[in-house]
Amino acid sequence: VQLQASGGGLVQAWGSLRLSCAASGSTLGMYTVAWFRQAPGKEREFVAAIFRSGGNTYYADSVKGRFTMSRDNAKSTVYLQMNSLKPEDTAVYYCAAARGIILSSIRGPSNYNYWGQGTQVTVSS
């Protein structure tokens, strides 16, 4: 599966953005999909994930209540709605996909086989 992330940009604090991750080459509904982010000089960190079965979502504590992840399997696309953005949310955001991943592994980047190219999100104060 090939992943294409889009929707990043420059936004003021407390603003909103919606990221998209579109899949090609395979049906995205077969995969658990996650968003990670990486700020300059920092490690890649887990943001959110949505399971292929049931569509349950999981979030990092830092974004819980502000970000919402959803999927449209018919369009092979997942979304990350980001509200109340803060300057510390500034990073390159990546979508990633995996099959057969278990709950205890969803936060580890090494557990995902497929990655999109990343989209820059910049939040100004």
Coordinates of C-alpha atoms in Angstrom, one line a residue:
V1 CA 0.0 0.0 0.0
Q2 CA 1.2 3.5 -0.8
L3 CA 0.2 6.4 1.5
Q4 CA -0.1 10.1 0.7
A5 CA -0.4 12.6 3.5
S6 CA -1.8 16.0 2.9
G7 CA -3.5 19.0 4.6
G8 CA -0.7 20.5 6.5
G9 CA 0.0 24.2 6.6
L10 CA 0.5 27.3 8.8
V11 CA -2.1 28.1 11.3
Q12 CA -2.4 30.4 14.3
A13 CA -2.7 29.0 17.8
W14 CA -6.2 27.7 18.6
G15 CA -6.9 27.2 14.9
S16 CA -7.8 24.0 13.2
L17 CA -6.4 21.8 10.4
R18 CA -7.5 18.5 8.9
L19 CA -4.9 16.1 7.7
S20 CA -5.7 13.4 5.1
C21 CA -3.9 10.1 4.4
A22 CA -5.0 8.5 1.1
A23 CA -4.0 5.0 0.2
S24 CA -3.5 3.4 -3.1
G25 CA -2.4 0.0 -4.2
S26 CA -4.5 -1.7 -1.5
T27 CA -7.7 -1.3 0.5
L28 CA -6.9 0.9 3.5
G29 CA -9.7 -0.9 5.4
M30 CA -7.4 -3.8 5.8
Y31 CA -4.9 -1.8 7.9
T32 CA -4.7 -0.2 11.2
V33 CA -3.5 3.4 10.5
A34 CA -1.7 5.8 12.8
W35 CA -0.5 9.3 12.8
F36 CA 3.0 10.2 14.1
R37 CA 4.8 13.5 14.3
Q38 CA 8.3 14.6 14.5
A39 CA 9.6 18.0 15.5
P40 CA 13.1 19.2 14.8
G41 CA 15.6 17.5 17.1
K42 CA 13.0 15.2 18.6
E43 CA 12.1 11.6 18.1
R44 CA 9.0 10.6 16.1
E45 CA 6.1 10.3 18.5
F46 CA 2.7 8.6 18.4
V47 CA -0.3 10.9 17.9
A48 CA -3.3 8.7 17.2
A49 CA -4.4 5.4 15.7
I50 CA -7.5 3.8 14.3
F51 CA -8.0 0.1 14.2
R52 CA -9.0 -1.7 11.0
S53 CA -11.6 -3.8 13.0
G54 CA -14.3 -1.8 14.7
G55 CA -12.6 1.6 14.1
N56 CA -11.6 2.1 17.7
T57 CA -9.4 5.1 18.1
Y58 CA -6.5 5.8 20.5
Y59 CA -4.7 9.1 21.2
A60 CA -1.6 10.4 22.8
D61 CA -2.4 12.2 26.0
S62 CA -1.1 15.4 24.6
V63 CA -3.7 15.5 21.9
K64 CA -6.7 13.8 23.6
G65 CA -9.8 16.0 23.4
R66 CA -8.3 18.2 20.7
F67 CA -7.6 15.7 17.8
T68 CA -10.1 13.3 16.2
M69 CA -9.1 10.5 13.9
S70 CA -11.6 8.9 11.5
R71 CA -11.6 6.8 8.4
D72 CA -13.6 6.4 5.2
N73 CA -12.8 3.0 3.9
A74 CA -14.8 3.6 0.7
K75 CA -12.4 6.4 -0.1
S76 CA -9.4 4.5 1.4
T77 CA -8.6 7.6 3.4
V78 CA -8.1 8.4 7.0
Y79 CA -8.4 11.9 8.5
L80 CA -6.9 13.7 11.5
Q81 CA -9.0 16.6 12.6
M82 CA -6.9 18.9 14.7
N83 CA -8.6 21.6 16.8
S84 CA -7.3 24.0 19.4
L85 CA -3.8 23.7 17.9
K86 CA -0.8 24.8 20.0
P87 CA 2.7 25.9 19.0
E88 CA 4.0 22.6 20.5
D89 CA 1.9 20.7 17.9
T90 CA 4.3 22.1 15.2
A91 CA 6.0 19.1 13.5
V92 CA 6.0 17.0 10.4
Y93 CA 3.0 14.6 10.5
Y94 CA 3.3 11.2 9.0
C95 CA 0.6 8.5 8.5
A96 CA 1.6 4.9 8.8
A97 CA -0.2 1.6 8.2
A98 CA 0.1 -1.9 9.5
R99 CA -1.8 -5.2 9.3
G100 CA -2.2 -7.4 12.3
I101 CA -0.9 -4.9 14.8
I102 CA -2.0 -5.3 18.4
L103 CA -3.1 -2.7 20.9
S104 CA 0.1 -2.8 23.0
S105 CA 2.2 -2.1 19.8
I106 CA 0.3 0.8 18.2
R107 CA 2.5 3.5 19.7
G108 CA 5.8 2.1 18.3
P109 CA 6.9 3.5 14.9
S110 CA 8.9 0.3 14.2
N111 CA 5.6 -1.7 14.2
Y112 CA 4.3 0.0 11.0
N113 CA 5.3 -1.3 7.6
Y114 CA 4.1 1.5 5.4
W115 CA 4.6 5.3 5.7
G116 CA 3.5 8.4 3.9
Q117 CA 5.9 11.2 3.0
G118 CA 4.9 13.6 5.8
T119 CA 3.1 16.9 5.8
Q120 CA 4.3 20.0 7.7
V121 CA 2.1 21.5 10.4
T122 CA 3.3 24.9 11.8
V123 CA 1.3 26.6 14.6
S124 CA 2.2 30.2 15.3
S125 CA 1.7 31.8 18.7

